[in-house]
Coordinates of C-alpha atoms in Angstrom, one line a residue:
Chain A
M1 CA 0.0 0.0 0.0
I2 CA 2.8 2.4 0.9
D3 CA 5.9 2.4 -1.3
N4 CA 7.9 5.3 0.1
P5 CA 7.5 5.5 3.8
K6 CA 9.0 8.5 5.6
I7 CA 8.2 7.1 9.0
V8 CA 8.0 3.4 9.8
V9 CA 6.7 2.5 13.2
E10 CA 7.3 -1.1 14.4
N11 CA 5.7 -2.7 17.4
F12 CA 5.6 0.6 19.3
N13 CA 4.2 0.6 22.9
L14 CA 3.8 3.5 25.3
H15 CA 2.9 3.5 29.0
Y16 CA 2.0 6.5 31.1
G17 CA 3.1 4.9 34.4
K18 CA 1.1 1.7 34.6
K19 CA -1.4 2.7 32.1
K20 CA -0.8 1.5 28.6
A21 CA -1.7 4.2 26.1
L22 CA -0.4 2.6 22.8
N23 CA -0.5 -1.0 22.1
N24 CA 1.9 -2.6 19.7
I25 CA 1.5 0.0 16.9
S26 CA 3.0 -0.8 13.5
I27 CA 2.4 1.7 10.7
K28 CA 4.1 3.1 7.6
I29 CA 3.6 6.8 7.1
P30 CA 4.2 7.8 3.4
S31 CA 6.3 10.8 2.5
N32 CA 4.7 13.8 0.8
K33 CA 1.2 12.6 1.8
V34 CA -1.2 13.6 4.4
T35 CA -2.0 10.9 7.0
A36 CA -5.0 11.5 9.3
L37 CA -5.2 10.0 12.7
I38 CA -8.8 9.6 13.9
G39 CA -10.5 8.0 16.9
P40 CA -12.5 8.9 20.0
S41 CA -11.0 10.9 22.8
G42 CA -8.4 9.0 24.8
C43 CA -7.8 6.5 21.9
G44 CA -4.1 7.3 21.8
K45 CA -4.0 9.3 18.5
S46 CA -2.5 12.4 20.1
T47 CA -0.1 10.3 22.1
F48 CA 0.9 8.6 18.9
L49 CA 1.4 11.9 17.1
R50 CA 3.6 13.2 20.0
S51 CA 5.6 9.9 19.9
L52 CA 6.8 10.9 16.4
N53 CA 8.9 13.8 17.7
R54 CA 9.5 12.4 21.2
M55 CA 7.3 15.1 22.8
N56 CA 6.2 12.5 25.3
D57 CA 9.7 12.4 26.7
L58 CA 8.8 15.6 28.5
I59 CA 6.1 13.8 30.5
D60 CA 7.1 12.0 33.8
G61 CA 6.6 8.3 33.9
V62 CA 6.4 7.7 30.2
K63 CA 8.0 4.4 29.0
T64 CA 8.2 3.3 25.4
D65 CA 9.5 0.3 23.5
G66 CA 9.5 -0.6 19.8
K67 CA 10.9 1.5 17.0
V68 CA 10.0 4.7 15.2
L69 CA 12.2 4.9 12.1
L70 CA 12.5 8.2 10.5
D71 CA 14.3 7.7 7.1
N72 CA 15.4 4.3 8.5
L73 CA 16.9 5.8 11.7
N74 CA 15.3 4.9 15.0
I75 CA 14.5 8.2 16.8
Y76 CA 14.3 6.4 20.1
D77 CA 18.0 5.3 19.9
K78 CA 20.1 6.5 22.8
N79 CA 22.5 8.5 20.7
I80 CA 19.7 10.5 18.9
D81 CA 19.9 14.3 19.5
V82 CA 16.3 15.2 20.3
V83 CA 16.8 18.9 19.5
E84 CA 18.2 18.0 16.1
L85 CA 15.3 15.5 15.6
R86 CA 12.7 18.2 16.4
K87 CA 14.2 20.5 13.9
K88 CA 13.2 18.0 11.2
I89 CA 9.7 17.8 12.6
G90 CA 7.5 20.9 13.0
M91 CA 4.4 20.8 15.2
I92 CA 1.2 22.8 15.1
F93 CA -1.2 22.6 18.0
Q94 CA -5.0 23.1 18.4
K95 CA -4.6 26.4 20.0
S96 CA -2.5 28.8 18.1
N97 CA 0.4 29.9 20.3
P98 CA 2.4 32.7 18.7
F99 CA 5.1 34.2 20.9
P100 CA 4.2 37.7 22.3
K101 CA 6.5 39.2 19.6
S102 CA 6.1 40.7 16.2
I103 CA 5.0 38.6 13.3
Y104 CA 8.5 38.9 11.9
E105 CA 10.2 37.8 15.1
N106 CA 7.8 34.9 15.5
V107 CA 8.9 33.5 12.1
A108 CA 12.5 34.4 12.5
F109 CA 12.8 32.9 16.0
G110 CA 13.8 29.4 15.0
P111 CA 16.3 30.3 12.3
K112 CA 17.9 32.8 14.8
I113 CA 18.2 30.1 17.4
N114 CA 19.8 27.9 14.8
G115 CA 22.5 30.6 14.3
I116 CA 21.3 32.6 11.3
T117 CA 22.1 36.2 11.9
D118 CA 22.3 37.7 8.4
K119 CA 19.4 40.1 8.2
K120 CA 18.9 39.6 4.5
K121 CA 18.8 35.8 4.9
L122 CA 16.3 36.1 7.8
D123 CA 14.1 38.5 5.7
E124 CA 14.1 35.9 2.9
I125 CA 13.2 33.0 5.3
V126 CA 10.4 35.1 6.8
E127 CA 9.0 36.0 3.4
T128 CA 9.2 32.4 2.1
S129 CA 7.7 30.9 5.2
L130 CA 4.8 33.4 5.2
L131 CA 4.2 32.9 1.5
R132 CA 4.1 29.1 2.1
S133 CA 1.7 29.5 5.0
A134 CA -0.5 31.6 2.8
L135 CA -0.3 34.6 5.1
W136 CA 2.2 36.9 3.3
D137 CA -0.3 38.9 1.4
E138 CA -2.3 39.6 4.5
V139 CA 0.6 40.7 6.7
K140 CA 3.4 41.9 4.5
D141 CA 2.9 45.5 5.4
D142 CA 2.5 44.8 9.1
L143 CA 5.4 42.5 9.9
N144 CA 6.2 44.5 13.1
K145 CA 2.7 44.1 14.5
S146 CA 2.4 41.7 17.4
G147 CA 1.6 38.1 16.4
L148 CA -1.1 38.2 19.1
S149 CA -3.0 41.0 17.4
L150 CA -4.0 38.8 14.5
S151 CA -7.2 36.8 14.1
G152 CA -7.3 33.1 15.3
G153 CA -6.9 31.8 11.7
Q154 CA -4.0 34.2 11.0
Q155 CA -2.3 33.3 14.3
Q156 CA -2.5 29.6 13.3
R157 CA -0.9 30.4 10.0
V158 CA 1.9 32.4 11.8
C159 CA 2.5 29.2 13.8
I160 CA 2.7 27.2 10.6
A161 CA 5.1 29.8 9.1
R162 CA 7.2 29.6 12.3
A163 CA 7.3 25.8 11.9
L164 CA 8.3 26.0 8.2
A165 CA 11.0 28.6 8.9
V166 CA 13.4 26.0 10.3
D167 CA 12.9 23.9 7.2
P168 CA 11.4 20.7 8.6
E169 CA 10.7 17.5 6.7
I170 CA 7.6 16.5 8.6
L171 CA 4.7 18.5 10.0
L172 CA 2.7 17.1 12.9
M173 CA -0.7 18.8 13.4
D174 CA -2.8 18.3 16.4
E175 CA -6.4 19.5 15.7
P176 CA -5.0 22.5 13.8
A177 CA -8.4 23.9 12.7
S178 CA -10.7 22.9 15.5
A179 CA -10.7 26.3 17.1
L180 CA -11.2 28.2 13.8
D181 CA -14.2 29.5 11.9
P182 CA -15.2 27.7 8.6
I183 CA -13.3 30.2 6.4
S184 CA -10.1 30.0 8.4
T185 CA -10.5 26.2 8.5
T186 CA -10.8 26.1 4.7
K187 CA -7.6 28.2 4.4
I188 CA -5.8 25.8 6.7
E189 CA -7.1 22.8 4.8
D190 CA -6.1 24.3 1.4
L191 CA -2.7 25.0 3.0
I192 CA -2.3 21.4 4.1
F193 CA -3.0 20.3 0.5
E194 CA -0.4 22.7 -0.8
L195 CA 2.2 21.8 1.8
K196 CA 2.2 18.1 1.2
K197 CA 4.1 18.7 -2.0
D198 CA 7.1 19.5 0.2
Y199 CA 6.4 17.9 3.5
T200 CA 5.1 14.8 5.1
I201 CA 2.1 15.7 7.1
V202 CA 0.4 13.8 10.0
I203 CA -2.8 15.3 11.3
V204 CA -4.9 14.5 14.3
T205 CA -8.5 15.5 13.9
H206 CA -11.9 14.9 15.5
N207 CA -13.6 16.2 12.4
M208 CA -14.4 13.2 10.2
Q209 CA -15.1 15.4 7.2
Q210 CA -11.8 17.2 7.6
A211 CA -10.0 13.9 7.7
S212 CA -11.8 12.7 4.6
R213 CA -11.2 16.1 2.8
V214 CA -7.5 16.6 3.5
S215 CA -5.9 13.2 4.0
D216 CA -4.6 10.6 1.6
F217 CA -4.4 7.9 4.3
T218 CA -6.4 7.5 7.5
A219 CA -5.6 5.5 10.6
F220 CA -8.3 4.7 13.1
F221 CA -7.2 4.3 16.7
Y222 CA -9.3 2.9 19.5
M223 CA -8.2 2.3 23.1
G224 CA -4.6 2.4 22.3
D225 CA -4.9 0.0 19.3
L226 CA -4.5 0.8 15.7
I227 CA -7.7 -0.8 14.4
E228 CA -7.5 0.0 10.7
Y229 CA -5.2 1.9 8.4
S230 CA -6.0 2.4 4.8
D231 CA -6.4 4.7 1.8
T232 CA -8.8 7.5 2.9
K233 CA -11.3 6.8 0.1
K234 CA -11.6 3.2 1.2
M235 CA -11.8 4.2 4.9
F236 CA -14.8 6.5 4.3
T237 CA -16.6 4.3 1.7
S238 CA -16.1 0.7 2.7
P239 CA -13.8 0.1 5.6
D240 CA -12.9 -3.4 6.4
K241 CA -13.6 -3.4 10.2
K242 CA -17.0 -3.0 11.7
Q243 CA -15.5 -0.8 14.5
T244 CA -14.2 1.6 11.9
E245 CA -17.5 1.8 10.1
D246 CA -19.4 2.3 13.4
Y247 CA -17.0 5.1 14.3
I248 CA -17.0 7.0 11.1
R249 CA -20.8 6.7 10.8
G250 CA -21.0 8.2 14.3
R251 CA -22.6 5.0 15.8
F252 CA -20.0 4.3 18.4
G253 CA -20.6 3.0 21.9
Chain B
M1 CA -28.1 13.6 17.0
Q2 CA -27.6 10.0 16.2
E3 CA -31.3 9.2 16.9
H4 CA -32.3 12.2 14.7
F5 CA -30.2 10.8 11.9
S6 CA -31.6 7.2 12.3
Q7 CA -35.1 8.7 12.2
E8 CA -34.3 10.5 8.9
I9 CA -33.0 7.3 7.4
E10 CA -36.1 5.4 8.6
N11 CA -38.4 8.0 7.1
L12 CA -36.5 7.8 3.8
K13 CA -36.9 4.0 3.6
T14 CA -40.5 4.2 4.6
N15 CA -41.3 6.7 1.8
L16 CA -39.5 4.6 -0.7
I17 CA -41.5 1.6 0.3
K18 CA -44.8 3.5 0.2
M19 CA -43.9 4.8 -3.3
A20 CA -42.9 1.3 -4.4
S21 CA -46.2 -0.1 -3.3
I22 CA -48.1 2.5 -5.4
V23 CA -46.0 1.8 -8.4
D24 CA -46.5 -1.9 -7.9
E25 CA -50.2 -1.4 -7.9
Q26 CA -50.1 0.8 -11.0
V27 CA -48.1 -1.9 -12.9
D28 CA -50.4 -4.6 -11.7
K29 CA -53.5 -2.8 -12.9
A30 CA -52.0 -2.0 -16.3
I31 CA -50.9 -5.6 -16.9
N32 CA -54.2 -7.1 -15.7
A33 CA -56.0 -4.8 -18.2
L34 CA -53.6 -5.9 -20.9
E35 CA -54.2 -9.6 -20.1
S36 CA -58.0 -9.3 -19.8
G37 CA -58.7 -6.6 -22.4
N38 CA -60.8 -4.8 -19.8
I39 CA -59.8 -1.2 -20.1
E40 CA -61.8 -0.4 -16.9
L41 CA -59.0 -2.1 -14.9
C42 CA -56.6 0.7 -15.9
K43 CA -58.7 3.2 -14.0
G44 CA -56.7 5.2 -11.5
V45 CA -53.3 4.3 -13.0
K46 CA -52.8 7.8 -14.4
S47 CA -54.2 9.7 -11.3
K48 CA -51.9 7.6 -9.0
D49 CA -49.0 8.8 -11.0
L50 CA -49.4 12.2 -9.5
E51 CA -48.9 10.6 -6.1
V52 CA -45.8 8.8 -7.4
D53 CA -44.4 12.1 -8.7
A54 CA -45.0 13.7 -5.3
Y55 CA -43.1 10.9 -3.6
D56 CA -40.3 11.4 -6.2
N57 CA -39.9 15.0 -5.2
L58 CA -40.2 14.3 -1.5
I59 CA -37.6 11.5 -1.5
Q60 CA -35.2 13.6 -3.6
T61 CA -35.5 16.5 -1.0
Q62 CA -35.1 14.0 1.9
C63 CA -31.9 12.7 0.3
E64 CA -30.6 16.2 -0.3
N65 CA -31.3 17.1 3.3
I66 CA -29.6 14.0 4.7
L67 CA -26.5 14.6 2.5
A68 CA -26.3 18.3 3.4
L69 CA -27.1 18.0 7.1
F70 CA -25.6 14.7 8.2
Q71 CA -22.8 14.1 5.6
P72 CA -23.2 10.3 5.9
V73 CA -20.4 8.0 5.1
A74 CA -19.9 4.3 4.3
S75 CA -23.1 2.2 4.3
D76 CA -25.2 5.3 5.2
L77 CA -23.9 7.1 2.2
R78 CA -24.5 4.1 0.0
L79 CA -28.0 3.9 1.2
V80 CA -28.7 7.5 0.3
M81 CA -27.0 7.1 -3.1
S82 CA -29.1 4.0 -3.7
A83 CA -32.3 5.7 -2.5
I84 CA -31.7 8.5 -5.1
M85 CA -31.3 5.9 -7.9
I86 CA -34.1 3.6 -6.8
N87 CA -36.5 6.6 -6.5
N88 CA -35.6 7.6 -10.0
N89 CA -36.2 4.1 -11.3
L90 CA -39.5 3.7 -9.5
E91 CA -40.8 7.0 -10.8
R92 CA -40.0 5.8 -14.4
C93 CA -41.9 2.5 -13.7
G94 CA -44.9 4.6 -12.7
D95 CA -44.7 6.5 -16.0
I96 CA -44.4 3.2 -17.9
A97 CA -47.6 1.8 -16.2
V98 CA -49.4 5.0 -17.5
N99 CA -47.8 4.5 -21.0
I100 CA -48.9 0.8 -21.1
S101 CA -52.5 1.8 -20.1
Q102 CA -52.6 4.3 -22.9
R103 CA -51.5 1.7 -25.5
I104 CA -54.1 -0.8 -24.2
K105 CA -56.8 1.8 -24.9
K106 CA -55.5 1.9 -28.5
A107 CA -54.7 -1.7 -29.2
G108 CA -56.4 -3.7 -26.4
N109 CA -59.0 -5.1 -28.6
E110 CA -56.5 -7.1 -30.8
R111 CA -56.9 -10.1 -28.5
S112 CA -55.4 -12.7 -30.8
L113 CA -52.4 -10.5 -31.7
I114 CA -51.8 -9.8 -28.0
S115 CA -51.9 -13.5 -27.0
E116 CA -49.9 -14.8 -29.9
S117 CA -47.2 -12.2 -29.5
Q118 CA -46.2 -13.3 -26.0
I119 CA -46.4 -9.8 -24.8
I120 CA -48.3 -10.9 -21.7
D121 CA -45.6 -13.4 -20.7
M122 CA -43.1 -10.7 -21.0
A123 CA -45.2 -8.2 -19.0
R124 CA -45.6 -10.8 -16.2
T125 CA -41.9 -11.6 -16.2
A126 CA -41.0 -7.9 -15.9
Q127 CA -43.7 -7.4 -13.2
V128 CA -42.2 -10.2 -11.1
M129 CA -38.8 -8.7 -11.6
L130 CA -40.1 -5.3 -10.3
K131 CA -41.9 -7.0 -7.3
N132 CA -38.7 -8.9 -6.4
S133 CA -36.5 -5.9 -6.7
I134 CA -38.7 -4.0 -4.3
E135 CA -38.8 -6.9 -2.0
S136 CA -35.0 -7.3 -2.1
F137 CA -34.8 -3.6 -1.1
I138 CA -37.2 -4.1 1.8
K139 CA -35.3 -7.1 3.1
N140 CA -31.8 -6.2 2.0
D141 CA -31.8 -9.5 0.2
T142 CA -28.9 -9.6 -2.3
E143 CA -29.7 -13.2 -3.4
L144 CA -33.2 -12.1 -4.6
A145 CA -31.6 -9.0 -6.2
S146 CA -29.2 -11.3 -8.1
K147 CA -32.2 -13.3 -9.4
V148 CA -33.8 -10.1 -10.7
I149 CA -30.5 -9.1 -12.4
A150 CA -30.3 -12.5 -14.1
G151 CA -33.9 -12.2 -15.4
D152 CA -33.2 -9.2 -17.5
E153 CA -31.7 -11.3 -20.4
E154 CA -34.9 -13.3 -20.6
V155 CA -37.0 -10.1 -21.1
D156 CA -34.6 -8.7 -23.7
K157 CA -34.9 -12.0 -25.6
L158 CA -38.7 -11.9 -25.5
N159 CA -38.7 -8.2 -26.6
K160 CA -36.7 -9.2 -29.7
Q161 CA -39.0 -12.1 -30.5
I162 CA -42.1 -10.0 -30.0
F163 CA -40.7 -7.3 -32.3
N164 CA -40.0 -9.8 -35.0
F165 CA -43.4 -11.3 -34.7
L166 CA -45.2 -8.0 -34.9
V167 CA -43.1 -6.9 -37.9
S168 CA -44.0 -10.1 -39.8
K169 CA -47.6 -9.5 -38.9
M170 CA -47.4 -5.9 -40.3
Q171 CA -45.8 -7.2 -43.5
S172 CA -48.4 -9.8 -44.1
N173 CA -51.5 -7.7 -43.3
N174 CA -51.3 -3.9 -43.5
E175 CA -54.5 -3.4 -41.6
L176 CA -52.7 -4.5 -38.5
I177 CA -50.0 -1.8 -38.8
E178 CA -51.5 0.6 -36.3
A179 CA -52.2 -2.1 -33.7
C180 CA -48.8 -3.7 -34.1
T181 CA -47.1 -0.4 -33.9
H182 CA -48.8 0.3 -30.5
L183 CA -47.8 -3.2 -29.3
V184 CA -44.1 -2.6 -30.5
V185 CA -44.0 0.5 -28.4
M186 CA -45.7 -1.2 -25.5
S187 CA -43.2 -4.1 -25.7
R188 CA -40.4 -1.5 -25.6
H189 CA -42.0 0.1 -22.4
I190 CA -42.2 -3.3 -20.7
E191 CA -38.6 -4.1 -21.6
R192 CA -37.6 -0.7 -20.0
M193 CA -39.6 -1.6 -16.9
A194 CA -37.4 -4.8 -16.5
D195 CA -34.3 -2.6 -17.0
H196 CA -35.5 -0.3 -14.1
A197 CA -36.2 -3.4 -11.9
T198 CA -32.6 -4.5 -12.7
N199 CA -31.3 -1.1 -11.8
I200 CA -33.1 -1.2 -8.5
A201 CA -31.6 -4.6 -7.7
E202 CA -28.2 -3.4 -8.7
N203 CA -28.5 -0.5 -6.3
L204 CA -29.5 -2.8 -3.5
V205 CA -26.4 -4.9 -4.1
F206 CA -24.3 -1.6 -4.1
Y207 CA -25.9 -0.6 -0.8
V208 CA -25.4 -3.9 1.0
E209 CA -22.1 -5.1 -0.5
A210 CA -20.4 -1.9 -1.6
K211 CA -20.0 -3.4 -5.1
I212 CA -21.0 -1.9 -8.4
V213 CA -22.5 -4.7 -10.4
A214 CA -24.1 -2.7 -13.1
H215 CA -22.5 -3.2 -16.5
S216 CA -20.1 -5.7 -14.9
K217 CA -20.4 -8.2 -17.6
K218 CA -19.6 -5.7 -20.3
F219 CA -16.6 -4.4 -18.5
Q220 CA -15.1 -7.6 -17.2
N221 CA -12.6 -7.7 -20.1
F222 CA -11.5 -4.1 -19.6
I223 CA -11.0 -3.6 -16.0
K224 CA -9.2 -6.2 -13.9
E225 CA -9.0 -5.5 -10.2

């Protein structure tokens, strides 16, 4: 089904203390495609997303085993530099979280930390990132305005620009449009469609229609298990598992 | 929300079944009139068609509302898609019952022509196909639907035979041209009714099994899965 995986997860387990949150997950995530993770609250989809850039390391009592191979390299190996890893993987959250700085500084923040000081180079990165996040035309004359002064949808696109500025290979999105109005949501969805040309995207969403609209592949999680993973068209027309069918039809529980 | 949705789906199914039973009655009256030559039996076929048309619009609106408001997926989506198609085919069958009745008024007195031509056999076969297609929908019975689909060939064959028979009659006796022409058209209507029954059965299979069986014979040499 997937010829060119960017991420290969093999027998991955995750415990929060004694509670098992992910159970023996194996999945291949294709490059330059959008993969949606769906499932009811508490099913493990966000935990799984955060396992892909080792965000769960920050939580006390988390134990993992199994492999997450990014371009054939296990990101859970002891000698992996997590900061370097996270440079390759940008993350967008449900609630937009721009820094209390100007739009320009928000986008230039990552490159600056990575040691880029040349103003011309930074200008270029800011412009390219804002162009790619489909925000440039709206803010190009107000780059010194605070990021917090923008609308919710614009703030989310600042965060996407900020993630793109460090030139990642993968974008992880955790409910990126769930707090936005329908027009901003459409903009984010169109953006996701554009961005997959250059990035591998994994998105968690509660919105079934969003998953079916934006993704190429869909994975359904339930109680820590990966129940079904397939081409999105198949998942939303004739899924193999009854549990999947019941969930996407809204007949769960 | 879920209950509300289930209720909408139930209402849709109920309306389709009500519409199907009216169409079934229309077809039955028309064919009984054809068989007996008693034009009186066609009474009400045309007026009932108004009711069928009203259901047609109602069901179309219901399907549109369900799609717009609930965005169904998987088997729910297939049910709505099938309902749209079945509705359309039932409405056409209602029209055909009216068309048959009108032809009976014009050629119903040609009793020997009618009985020799096998048109009644064909009409009864098509009628059974329609009844079975409706029943397969009510019971989600794909086996019965497959039987309906298989029956279409028989009707097509009869249609050709009847056509040839009527043409030869016209050639041998030009006084029969008008009656034979009415019967040729009627035979064509009946053949279409069997096609609609087949479509209904194919849509039932699509709903239950997520498989498109329409045209599958024609395409089996072109598309290999």
